[in-house]
PDB file of C-alpha atoms in Angstrom:
ATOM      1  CA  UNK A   1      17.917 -11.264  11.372  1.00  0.00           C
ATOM      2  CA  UNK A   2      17.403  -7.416  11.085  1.00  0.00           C
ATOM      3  CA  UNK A   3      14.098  -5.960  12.658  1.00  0.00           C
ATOM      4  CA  UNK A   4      11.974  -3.787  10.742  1.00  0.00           C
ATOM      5  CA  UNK A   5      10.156  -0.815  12.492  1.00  0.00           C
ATOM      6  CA  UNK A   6       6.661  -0.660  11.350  1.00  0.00           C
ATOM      7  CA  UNK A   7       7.509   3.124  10.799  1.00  0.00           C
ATOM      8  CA  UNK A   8       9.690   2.009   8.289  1.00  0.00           C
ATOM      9  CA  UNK A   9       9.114   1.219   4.505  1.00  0.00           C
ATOM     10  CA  UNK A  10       9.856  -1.431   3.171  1.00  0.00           C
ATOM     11  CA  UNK A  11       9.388  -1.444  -0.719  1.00  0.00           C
ATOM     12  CA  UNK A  12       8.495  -3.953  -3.321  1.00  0.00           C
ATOM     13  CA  UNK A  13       8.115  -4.701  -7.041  1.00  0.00           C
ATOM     14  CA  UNK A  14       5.600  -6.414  -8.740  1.00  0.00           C
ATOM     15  CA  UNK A  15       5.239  -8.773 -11.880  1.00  0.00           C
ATOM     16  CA  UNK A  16       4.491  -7.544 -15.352  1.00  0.00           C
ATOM     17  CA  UNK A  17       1.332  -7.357 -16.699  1.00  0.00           C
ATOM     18  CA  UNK A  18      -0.943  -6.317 -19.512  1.00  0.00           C
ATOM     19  CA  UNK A  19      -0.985  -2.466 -19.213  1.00  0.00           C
ATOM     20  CA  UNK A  20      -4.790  -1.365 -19.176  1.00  0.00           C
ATOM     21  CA  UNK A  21      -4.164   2.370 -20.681  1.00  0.00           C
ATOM     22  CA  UNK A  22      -1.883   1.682 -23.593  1.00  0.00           C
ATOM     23  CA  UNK A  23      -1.906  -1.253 -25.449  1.00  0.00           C
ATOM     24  CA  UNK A  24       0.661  -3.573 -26.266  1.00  0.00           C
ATOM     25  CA  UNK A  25       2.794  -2.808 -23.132  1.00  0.00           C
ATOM     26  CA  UNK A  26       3.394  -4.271 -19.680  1.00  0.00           C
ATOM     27  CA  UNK A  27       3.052  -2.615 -16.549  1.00  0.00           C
ATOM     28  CA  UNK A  28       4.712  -2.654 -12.646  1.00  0.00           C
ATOM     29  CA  UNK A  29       4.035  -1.179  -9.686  1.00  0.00           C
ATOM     30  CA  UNK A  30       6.489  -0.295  -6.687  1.00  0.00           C
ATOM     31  CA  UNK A  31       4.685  -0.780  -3.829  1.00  0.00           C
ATOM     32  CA  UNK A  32       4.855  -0.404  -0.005  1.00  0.00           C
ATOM     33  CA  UNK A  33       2.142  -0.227   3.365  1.00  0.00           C
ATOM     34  CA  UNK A  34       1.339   2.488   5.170  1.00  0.00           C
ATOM     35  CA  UNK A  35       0.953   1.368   8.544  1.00  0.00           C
ATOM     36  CA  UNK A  36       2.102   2.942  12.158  1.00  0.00           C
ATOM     37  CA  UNK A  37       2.322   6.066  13.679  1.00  0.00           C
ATOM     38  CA  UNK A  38       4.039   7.915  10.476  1.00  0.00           C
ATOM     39  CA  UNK A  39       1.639   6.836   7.836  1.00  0.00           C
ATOM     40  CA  UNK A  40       0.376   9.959   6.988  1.00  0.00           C
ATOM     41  CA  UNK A  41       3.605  11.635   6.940  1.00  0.00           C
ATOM     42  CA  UNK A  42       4.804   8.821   4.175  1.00  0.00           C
ATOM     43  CA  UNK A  43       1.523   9.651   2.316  1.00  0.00           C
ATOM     44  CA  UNK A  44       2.236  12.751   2.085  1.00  0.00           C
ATOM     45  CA  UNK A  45       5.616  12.076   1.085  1.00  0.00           C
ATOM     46  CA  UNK A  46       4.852   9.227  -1.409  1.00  0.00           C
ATOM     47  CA  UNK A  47       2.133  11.605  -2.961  1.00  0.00           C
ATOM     48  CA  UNK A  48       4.573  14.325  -3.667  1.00  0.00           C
ATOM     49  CA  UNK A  49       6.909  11.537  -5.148  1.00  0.00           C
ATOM     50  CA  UNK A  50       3.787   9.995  -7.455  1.00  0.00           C
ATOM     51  CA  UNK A  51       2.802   7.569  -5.912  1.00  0.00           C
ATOM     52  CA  UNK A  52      -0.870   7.099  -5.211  1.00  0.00           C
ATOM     53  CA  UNK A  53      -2.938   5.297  -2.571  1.00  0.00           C
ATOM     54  CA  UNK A  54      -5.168   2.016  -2.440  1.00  0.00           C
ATOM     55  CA  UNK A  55      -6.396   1.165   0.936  1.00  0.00           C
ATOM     56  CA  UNK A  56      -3.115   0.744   3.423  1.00  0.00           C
ATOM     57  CA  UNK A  57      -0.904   0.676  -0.153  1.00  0.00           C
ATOM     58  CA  UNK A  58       0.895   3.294  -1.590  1.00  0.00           C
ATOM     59  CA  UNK A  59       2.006   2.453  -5.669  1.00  0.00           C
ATOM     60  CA  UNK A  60       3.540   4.026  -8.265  1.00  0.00           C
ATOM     61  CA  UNK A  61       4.488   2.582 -11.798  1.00  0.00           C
ATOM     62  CA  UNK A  62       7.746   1.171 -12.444  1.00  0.00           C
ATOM     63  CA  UNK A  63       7.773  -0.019 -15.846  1.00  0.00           C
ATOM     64  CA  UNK A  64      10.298  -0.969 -17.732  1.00  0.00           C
ATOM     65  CA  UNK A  65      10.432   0.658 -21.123  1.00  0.00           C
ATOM     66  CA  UNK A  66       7.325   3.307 -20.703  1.00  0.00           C
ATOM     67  CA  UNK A  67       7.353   6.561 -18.328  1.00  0.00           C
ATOM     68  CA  UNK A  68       3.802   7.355 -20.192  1.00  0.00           C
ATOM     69  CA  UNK A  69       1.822   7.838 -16.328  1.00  0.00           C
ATOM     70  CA  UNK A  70       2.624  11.686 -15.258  1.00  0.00           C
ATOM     71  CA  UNK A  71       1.322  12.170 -11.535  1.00  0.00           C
ATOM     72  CA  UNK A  72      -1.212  15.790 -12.164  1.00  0.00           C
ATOM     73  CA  UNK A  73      -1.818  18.026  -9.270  1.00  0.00           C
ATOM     74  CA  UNK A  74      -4.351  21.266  -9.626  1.00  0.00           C
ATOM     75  CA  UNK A  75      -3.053  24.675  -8.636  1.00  0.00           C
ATOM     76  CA  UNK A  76      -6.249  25.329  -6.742  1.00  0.00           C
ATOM     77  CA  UNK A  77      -5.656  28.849  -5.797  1.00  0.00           C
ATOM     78  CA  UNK A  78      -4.638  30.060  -9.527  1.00  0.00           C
ATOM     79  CA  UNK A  79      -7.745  27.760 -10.975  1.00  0.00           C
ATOM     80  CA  UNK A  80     -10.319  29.803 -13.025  1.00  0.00           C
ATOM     81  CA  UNK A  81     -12.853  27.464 -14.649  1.00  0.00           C
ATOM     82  CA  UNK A  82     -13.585  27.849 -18.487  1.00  0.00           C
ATOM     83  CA  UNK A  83     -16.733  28.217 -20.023  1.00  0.00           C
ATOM     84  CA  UNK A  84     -17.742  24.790 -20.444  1.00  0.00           C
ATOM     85  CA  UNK A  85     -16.943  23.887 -17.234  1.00  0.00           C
ATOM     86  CA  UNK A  86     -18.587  27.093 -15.693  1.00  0.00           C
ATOM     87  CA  UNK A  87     -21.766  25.156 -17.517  1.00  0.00           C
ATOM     88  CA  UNK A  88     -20.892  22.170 -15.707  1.00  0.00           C
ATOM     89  CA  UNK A  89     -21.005  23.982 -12.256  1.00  0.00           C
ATOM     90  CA  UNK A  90     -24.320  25.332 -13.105  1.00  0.00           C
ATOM     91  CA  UNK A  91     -25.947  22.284 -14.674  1.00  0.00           C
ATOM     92  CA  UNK A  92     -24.889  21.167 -11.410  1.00  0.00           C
ATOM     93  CA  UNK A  93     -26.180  23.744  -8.683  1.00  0.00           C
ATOM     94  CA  UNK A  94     -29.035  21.752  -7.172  1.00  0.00           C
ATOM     95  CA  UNK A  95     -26.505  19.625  -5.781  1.00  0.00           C
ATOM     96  CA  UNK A  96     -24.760  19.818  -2.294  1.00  0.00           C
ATOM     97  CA  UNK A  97     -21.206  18.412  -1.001  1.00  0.00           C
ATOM     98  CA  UNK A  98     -20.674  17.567   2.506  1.00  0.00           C
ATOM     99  CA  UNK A  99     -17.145  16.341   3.295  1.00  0.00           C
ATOM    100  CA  UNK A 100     -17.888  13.387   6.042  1.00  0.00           C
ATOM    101  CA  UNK A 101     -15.656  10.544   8.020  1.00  0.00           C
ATOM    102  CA  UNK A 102     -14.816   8.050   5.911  1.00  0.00           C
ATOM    103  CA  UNK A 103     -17.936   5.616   6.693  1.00  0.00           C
ATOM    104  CA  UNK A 104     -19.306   3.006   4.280  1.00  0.00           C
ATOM    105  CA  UNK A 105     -23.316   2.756   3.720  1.00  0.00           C
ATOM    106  CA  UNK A 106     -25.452   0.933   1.574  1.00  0.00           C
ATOM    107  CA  UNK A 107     -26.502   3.921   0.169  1.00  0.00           C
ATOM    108  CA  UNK A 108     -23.169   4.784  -1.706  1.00  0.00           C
ATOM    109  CA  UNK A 109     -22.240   1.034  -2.551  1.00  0.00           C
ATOM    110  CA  UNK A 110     -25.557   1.007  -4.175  1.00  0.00           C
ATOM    111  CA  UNK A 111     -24.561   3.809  -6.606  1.00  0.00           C
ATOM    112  CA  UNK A 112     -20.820   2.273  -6.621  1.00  0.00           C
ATOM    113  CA  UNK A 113     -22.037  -1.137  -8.001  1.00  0.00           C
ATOM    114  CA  UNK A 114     -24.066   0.460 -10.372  1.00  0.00           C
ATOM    115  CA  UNK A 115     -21.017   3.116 -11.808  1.00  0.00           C
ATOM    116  CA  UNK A 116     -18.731  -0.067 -12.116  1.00  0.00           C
ATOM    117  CA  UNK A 117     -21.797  -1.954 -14.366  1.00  0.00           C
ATOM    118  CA  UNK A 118     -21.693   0.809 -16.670  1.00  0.00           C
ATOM    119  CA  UNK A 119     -18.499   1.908 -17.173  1.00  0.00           C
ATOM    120  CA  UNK A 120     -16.120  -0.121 -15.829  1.00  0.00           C
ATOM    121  CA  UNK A 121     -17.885  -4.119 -15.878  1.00  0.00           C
ATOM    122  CA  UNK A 122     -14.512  -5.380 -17.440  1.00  0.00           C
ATOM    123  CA  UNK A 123     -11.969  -3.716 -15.148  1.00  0.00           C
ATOM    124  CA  UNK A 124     -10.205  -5.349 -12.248  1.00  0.00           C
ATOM    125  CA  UNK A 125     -13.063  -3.871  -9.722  1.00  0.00           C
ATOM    126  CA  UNK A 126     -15.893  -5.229 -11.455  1.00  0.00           C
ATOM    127  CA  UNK A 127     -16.327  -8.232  -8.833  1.00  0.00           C
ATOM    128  CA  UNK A 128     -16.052  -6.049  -5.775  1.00  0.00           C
ATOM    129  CA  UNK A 129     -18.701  -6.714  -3.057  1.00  0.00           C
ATOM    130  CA  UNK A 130     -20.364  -4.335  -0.576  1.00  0.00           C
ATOM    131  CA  UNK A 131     -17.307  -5.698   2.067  1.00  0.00           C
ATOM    132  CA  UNK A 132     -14.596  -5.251  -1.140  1.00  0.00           C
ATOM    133  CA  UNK A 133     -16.268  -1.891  -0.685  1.00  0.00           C
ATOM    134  CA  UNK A 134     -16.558  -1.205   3.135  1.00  0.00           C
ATOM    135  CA  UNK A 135     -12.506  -2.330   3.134  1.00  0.00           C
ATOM    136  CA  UNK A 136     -11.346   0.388   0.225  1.00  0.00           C
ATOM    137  CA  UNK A 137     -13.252   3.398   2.367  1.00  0.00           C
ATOM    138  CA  UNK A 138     -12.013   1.848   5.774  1.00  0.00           C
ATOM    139  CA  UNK A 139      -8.406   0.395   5.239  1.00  0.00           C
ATOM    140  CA  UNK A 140      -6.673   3.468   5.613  1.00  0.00           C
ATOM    141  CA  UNK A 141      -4.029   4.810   8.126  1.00  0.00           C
ATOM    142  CA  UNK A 142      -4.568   8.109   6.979  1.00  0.00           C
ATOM    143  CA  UNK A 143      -6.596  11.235   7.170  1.00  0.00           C
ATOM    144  CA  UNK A 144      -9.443  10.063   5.053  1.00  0.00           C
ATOM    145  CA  UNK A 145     -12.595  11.407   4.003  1.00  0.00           C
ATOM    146  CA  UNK A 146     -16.121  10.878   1.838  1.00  0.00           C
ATOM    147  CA  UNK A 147     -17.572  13.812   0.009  1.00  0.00           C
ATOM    148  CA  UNK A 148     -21.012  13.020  -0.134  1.00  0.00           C
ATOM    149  CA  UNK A 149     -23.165  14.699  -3.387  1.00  0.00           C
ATOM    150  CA  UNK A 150     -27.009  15.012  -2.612  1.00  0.00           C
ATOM    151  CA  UNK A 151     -29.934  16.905  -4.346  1.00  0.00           C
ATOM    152  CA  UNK A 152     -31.031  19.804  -2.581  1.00  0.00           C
ATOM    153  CA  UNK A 153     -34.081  19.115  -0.741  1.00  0.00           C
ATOM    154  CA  UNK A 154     -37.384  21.255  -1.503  1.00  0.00           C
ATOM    155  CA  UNK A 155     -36.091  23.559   1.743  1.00  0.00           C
ATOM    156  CA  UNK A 156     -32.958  23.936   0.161  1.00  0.00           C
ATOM    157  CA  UNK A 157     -31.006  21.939   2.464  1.00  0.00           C
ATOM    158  CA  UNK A 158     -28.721  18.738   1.603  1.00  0.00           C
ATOM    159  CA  UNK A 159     -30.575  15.498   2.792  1.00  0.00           C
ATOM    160  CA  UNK A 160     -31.988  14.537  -0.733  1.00  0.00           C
ATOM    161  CA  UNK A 161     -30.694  11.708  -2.995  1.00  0.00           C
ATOM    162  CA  UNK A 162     -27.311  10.635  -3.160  1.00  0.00           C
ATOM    163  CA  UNK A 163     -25.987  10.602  -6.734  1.00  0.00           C
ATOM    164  CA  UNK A 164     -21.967  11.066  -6.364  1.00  0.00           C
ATOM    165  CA  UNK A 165     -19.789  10.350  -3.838  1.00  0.00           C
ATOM    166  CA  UNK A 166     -15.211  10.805  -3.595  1.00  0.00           C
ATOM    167  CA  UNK A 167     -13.360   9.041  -1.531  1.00  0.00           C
ATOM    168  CA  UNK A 168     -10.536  11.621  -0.488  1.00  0.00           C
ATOM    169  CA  UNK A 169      -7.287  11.989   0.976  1.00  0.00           C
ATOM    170  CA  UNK A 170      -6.488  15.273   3.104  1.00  0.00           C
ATOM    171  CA  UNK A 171      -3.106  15.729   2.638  1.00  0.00           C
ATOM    172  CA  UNK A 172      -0.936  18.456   3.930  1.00  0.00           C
ATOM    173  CA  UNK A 173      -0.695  20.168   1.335  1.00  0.00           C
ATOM    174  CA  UNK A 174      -3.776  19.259  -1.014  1.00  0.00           C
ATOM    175  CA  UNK A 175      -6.847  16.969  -1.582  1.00  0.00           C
ATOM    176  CA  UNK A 176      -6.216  13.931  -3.116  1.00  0.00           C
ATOM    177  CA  UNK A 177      -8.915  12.428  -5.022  1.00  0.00           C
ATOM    178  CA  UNK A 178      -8.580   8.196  -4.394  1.00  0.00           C
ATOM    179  CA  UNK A 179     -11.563   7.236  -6.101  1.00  0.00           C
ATOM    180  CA  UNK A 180     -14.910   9.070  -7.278  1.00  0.00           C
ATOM    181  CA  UNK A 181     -18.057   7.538  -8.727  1.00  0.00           C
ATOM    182  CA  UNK A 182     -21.819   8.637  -9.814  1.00  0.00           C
ATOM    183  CA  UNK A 183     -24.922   7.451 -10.479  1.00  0.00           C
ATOM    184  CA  UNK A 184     -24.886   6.252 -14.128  1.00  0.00           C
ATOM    185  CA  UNK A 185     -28.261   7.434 -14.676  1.00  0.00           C
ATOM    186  CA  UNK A 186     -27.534  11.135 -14.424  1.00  0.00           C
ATOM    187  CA  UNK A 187     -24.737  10.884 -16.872  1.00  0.00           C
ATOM    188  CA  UNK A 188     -25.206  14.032 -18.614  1.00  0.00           C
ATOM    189  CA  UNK A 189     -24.145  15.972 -15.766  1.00  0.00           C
ATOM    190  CA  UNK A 190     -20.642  15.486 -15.943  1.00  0.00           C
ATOM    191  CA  UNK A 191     -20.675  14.357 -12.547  1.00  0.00           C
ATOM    192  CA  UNK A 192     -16.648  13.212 -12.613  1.00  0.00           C
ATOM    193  CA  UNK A 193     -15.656  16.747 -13.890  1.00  0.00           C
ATOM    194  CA  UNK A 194     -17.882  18.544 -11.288  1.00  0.00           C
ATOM    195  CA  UNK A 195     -16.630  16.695  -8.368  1.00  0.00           C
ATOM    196  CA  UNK A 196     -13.195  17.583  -9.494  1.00  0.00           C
ATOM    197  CA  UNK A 197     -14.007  21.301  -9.716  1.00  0.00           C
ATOM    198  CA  UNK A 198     -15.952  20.705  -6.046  1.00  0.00           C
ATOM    199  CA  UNK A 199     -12.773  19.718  -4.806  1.00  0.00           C
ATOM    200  CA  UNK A 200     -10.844  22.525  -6.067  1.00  0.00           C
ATOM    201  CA  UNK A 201     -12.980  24.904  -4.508  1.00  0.00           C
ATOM    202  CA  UNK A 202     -12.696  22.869  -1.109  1.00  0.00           C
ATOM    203  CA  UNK A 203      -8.840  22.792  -1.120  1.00  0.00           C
ATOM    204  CA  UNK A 204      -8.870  26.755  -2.064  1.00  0.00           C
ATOM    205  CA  UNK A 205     -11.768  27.374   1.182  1.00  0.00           C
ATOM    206  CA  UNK A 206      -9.570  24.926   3.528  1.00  0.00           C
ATOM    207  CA  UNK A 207      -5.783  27.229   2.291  1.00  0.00           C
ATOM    208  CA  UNK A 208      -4.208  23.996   0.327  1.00  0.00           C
ATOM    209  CA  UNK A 209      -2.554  24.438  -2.495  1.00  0.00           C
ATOM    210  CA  UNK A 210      -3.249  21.434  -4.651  1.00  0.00           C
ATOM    211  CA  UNK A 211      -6.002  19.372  -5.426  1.00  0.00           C
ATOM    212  CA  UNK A 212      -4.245  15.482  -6.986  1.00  0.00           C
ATOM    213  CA  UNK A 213      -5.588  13.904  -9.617  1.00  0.00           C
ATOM    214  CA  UNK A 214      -3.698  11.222 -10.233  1.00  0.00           C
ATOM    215  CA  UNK A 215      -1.833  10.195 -13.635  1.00  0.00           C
ATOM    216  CA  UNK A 216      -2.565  11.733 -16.587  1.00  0.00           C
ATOM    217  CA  UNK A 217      -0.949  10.081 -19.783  1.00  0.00           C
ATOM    218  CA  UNK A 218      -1.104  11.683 -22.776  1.00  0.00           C
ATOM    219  CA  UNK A 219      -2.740  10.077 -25.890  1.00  0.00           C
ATOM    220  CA  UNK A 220      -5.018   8.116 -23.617  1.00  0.00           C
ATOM    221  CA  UNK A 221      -8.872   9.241 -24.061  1.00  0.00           C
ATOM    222  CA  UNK A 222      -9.656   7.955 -20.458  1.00  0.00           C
ATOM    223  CA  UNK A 223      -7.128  10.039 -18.952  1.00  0.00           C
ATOM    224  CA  UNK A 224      -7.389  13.173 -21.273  1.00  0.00           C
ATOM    225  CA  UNK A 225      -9.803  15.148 -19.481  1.00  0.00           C
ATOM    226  CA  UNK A 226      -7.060  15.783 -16.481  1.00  0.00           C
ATOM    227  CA  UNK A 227      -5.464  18.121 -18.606  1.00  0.00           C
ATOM    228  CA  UNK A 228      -8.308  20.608 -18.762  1.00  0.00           C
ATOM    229  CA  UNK A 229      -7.646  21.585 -15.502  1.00  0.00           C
ATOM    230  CA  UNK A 230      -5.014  24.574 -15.633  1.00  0.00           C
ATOM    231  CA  UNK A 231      -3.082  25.610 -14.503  1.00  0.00           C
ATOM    232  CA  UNK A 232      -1.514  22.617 -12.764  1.00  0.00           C
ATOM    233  CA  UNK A 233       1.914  20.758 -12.550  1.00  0.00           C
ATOM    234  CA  UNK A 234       2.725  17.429 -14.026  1.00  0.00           C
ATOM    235  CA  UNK A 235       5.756  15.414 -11.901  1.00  0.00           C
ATOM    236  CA  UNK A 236       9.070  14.940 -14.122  1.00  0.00           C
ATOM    237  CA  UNK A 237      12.255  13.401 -13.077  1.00  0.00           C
ATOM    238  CA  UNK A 238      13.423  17.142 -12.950  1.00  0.00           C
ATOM    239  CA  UNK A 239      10.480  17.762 -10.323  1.00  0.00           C
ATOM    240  CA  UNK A 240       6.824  19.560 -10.716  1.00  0.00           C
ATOM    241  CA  UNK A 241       6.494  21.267 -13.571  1.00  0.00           C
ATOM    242  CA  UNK A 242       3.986  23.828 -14.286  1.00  0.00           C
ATOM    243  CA  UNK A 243       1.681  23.577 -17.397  1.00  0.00           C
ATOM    244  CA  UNK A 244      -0.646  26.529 -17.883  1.00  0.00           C
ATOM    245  CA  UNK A 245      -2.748  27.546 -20.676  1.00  0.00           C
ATOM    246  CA  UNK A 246      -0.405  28.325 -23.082  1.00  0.00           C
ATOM    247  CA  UNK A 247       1.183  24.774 -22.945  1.00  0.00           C
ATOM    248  CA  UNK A 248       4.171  26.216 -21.824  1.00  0.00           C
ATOM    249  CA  UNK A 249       5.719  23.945 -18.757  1.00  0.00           C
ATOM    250  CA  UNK A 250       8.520  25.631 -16.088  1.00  0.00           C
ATOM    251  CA  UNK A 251      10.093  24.213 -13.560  1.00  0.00           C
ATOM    252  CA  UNK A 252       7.915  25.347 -10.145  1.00  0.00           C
TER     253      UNK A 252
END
């Protein structure tokens, strides 16, 4: 029988099922771990192939009959924000990011639970508990970190209330955004878009190039707001491909 190194992928497809972004189709996933020594060197890999991570899983779709998911990635150090999301950054300044180990607390599930109740009660996360939770920040093989977003404190200092937090990949060449989520509460502050342009800014102050977003598919209003971020580059079988305000795409 022929031994595997655990440095060595081994991939694998799953069944169909119902597609959650467009209706009426059927979705798969290829699929492998990332465990041992190399995993963040396949991460990085993986990510610049399209796939994205879940705990020690990397995935990317494999449908069929639909090529509708398009992996995004941010060109942070060309980014220039527009006007309504320079509003966003200032309905935002009383809040402070710290980038921290990835470490669970009761604190963040607390807010977690909550963002899942409100907008996402019928997805397939709804029934996570606080360990479902303590496993998706933990179970990684990979450089891994939580940006923490806290009200300023009446000194000016971070140490007030949590109300957003990302889970976040530090990749070698860019920040990949896992999973982000906000207190439901504060709603109007377009906490999802301001954590994206927080990252931005982060990859730009730590010299990466690209801040991930994951897969943007077009005609889908739950994935639209990925393309307000510009200039960026969309993955193609012909490789990244630039998109910029104009609409214009060229091969990077």
């Amino acid at each position: 029988m022929t031994q595997h190194s655990r440095n060595t992928p081994q991939f694998y497809l799953t069944a169909p099922t119902p597609c959650p972004y467009l209706e009426g189709f059927q979705e798969r996933k290829v699929f492998t771990h990332l465990v041992g020594d190399k995993a963040g060197e396949l991460n990085d890999l993986l990510t610049h192939g399209g796939f994205r991570r879940s705990q020690s899983i990397a995935y990317r779709p494999a449908c069929d009959l639909c090529r509708a998911c398009v992996s995004v990635r941010v060109i942070a150090g060309e980014f220039e924000p527009s006007r309504n999301l320079r509003k966003v950054l200032h309905r935002n300044a009383d809040l402070v990011g710290e980038m921290r180990n990835a470490v669970p607390t009761s604190e963040q599930y607390s807010i977690f639970r909550a963002y899942l109740d409100a907008r996402h009660h019928d997805g397939g996360m709804a029934d996570m508990t606080v360990l479902d939770y303590a496993m998706m920040v933990e179970d990684t093989h990979v450089t891994t970190r939580i940006v923490e977003y806290r009200r300023r404190t009446d000194s000016g200092e971070q140490g007030g209330e949590l109300v957003a937090a990302a889970l976040t990949d530090v990749l070698g060449d860019g920040l990949s955004m896992v999973y982000s989520f906000f207190d439901p509460d504060v709603d109007d502050r377009s906490l999802g878009t301001f954590m994206i342009l927080d990252h931005i800014a982060r990859a730009r102050s730590m010299g990466l190039p690209y801040v991930y977003l994951g897969y943007w598919i077009e005609g889908s209003s739950k994935m639209s707001y990925k393309a307000r971020f510009l200039p960026q580059q969309r993955l193609s079988p012909n490789g990244w491909l630039r998109v910029d305000a104009t609409g214009i795409a060229a091969q990077d």
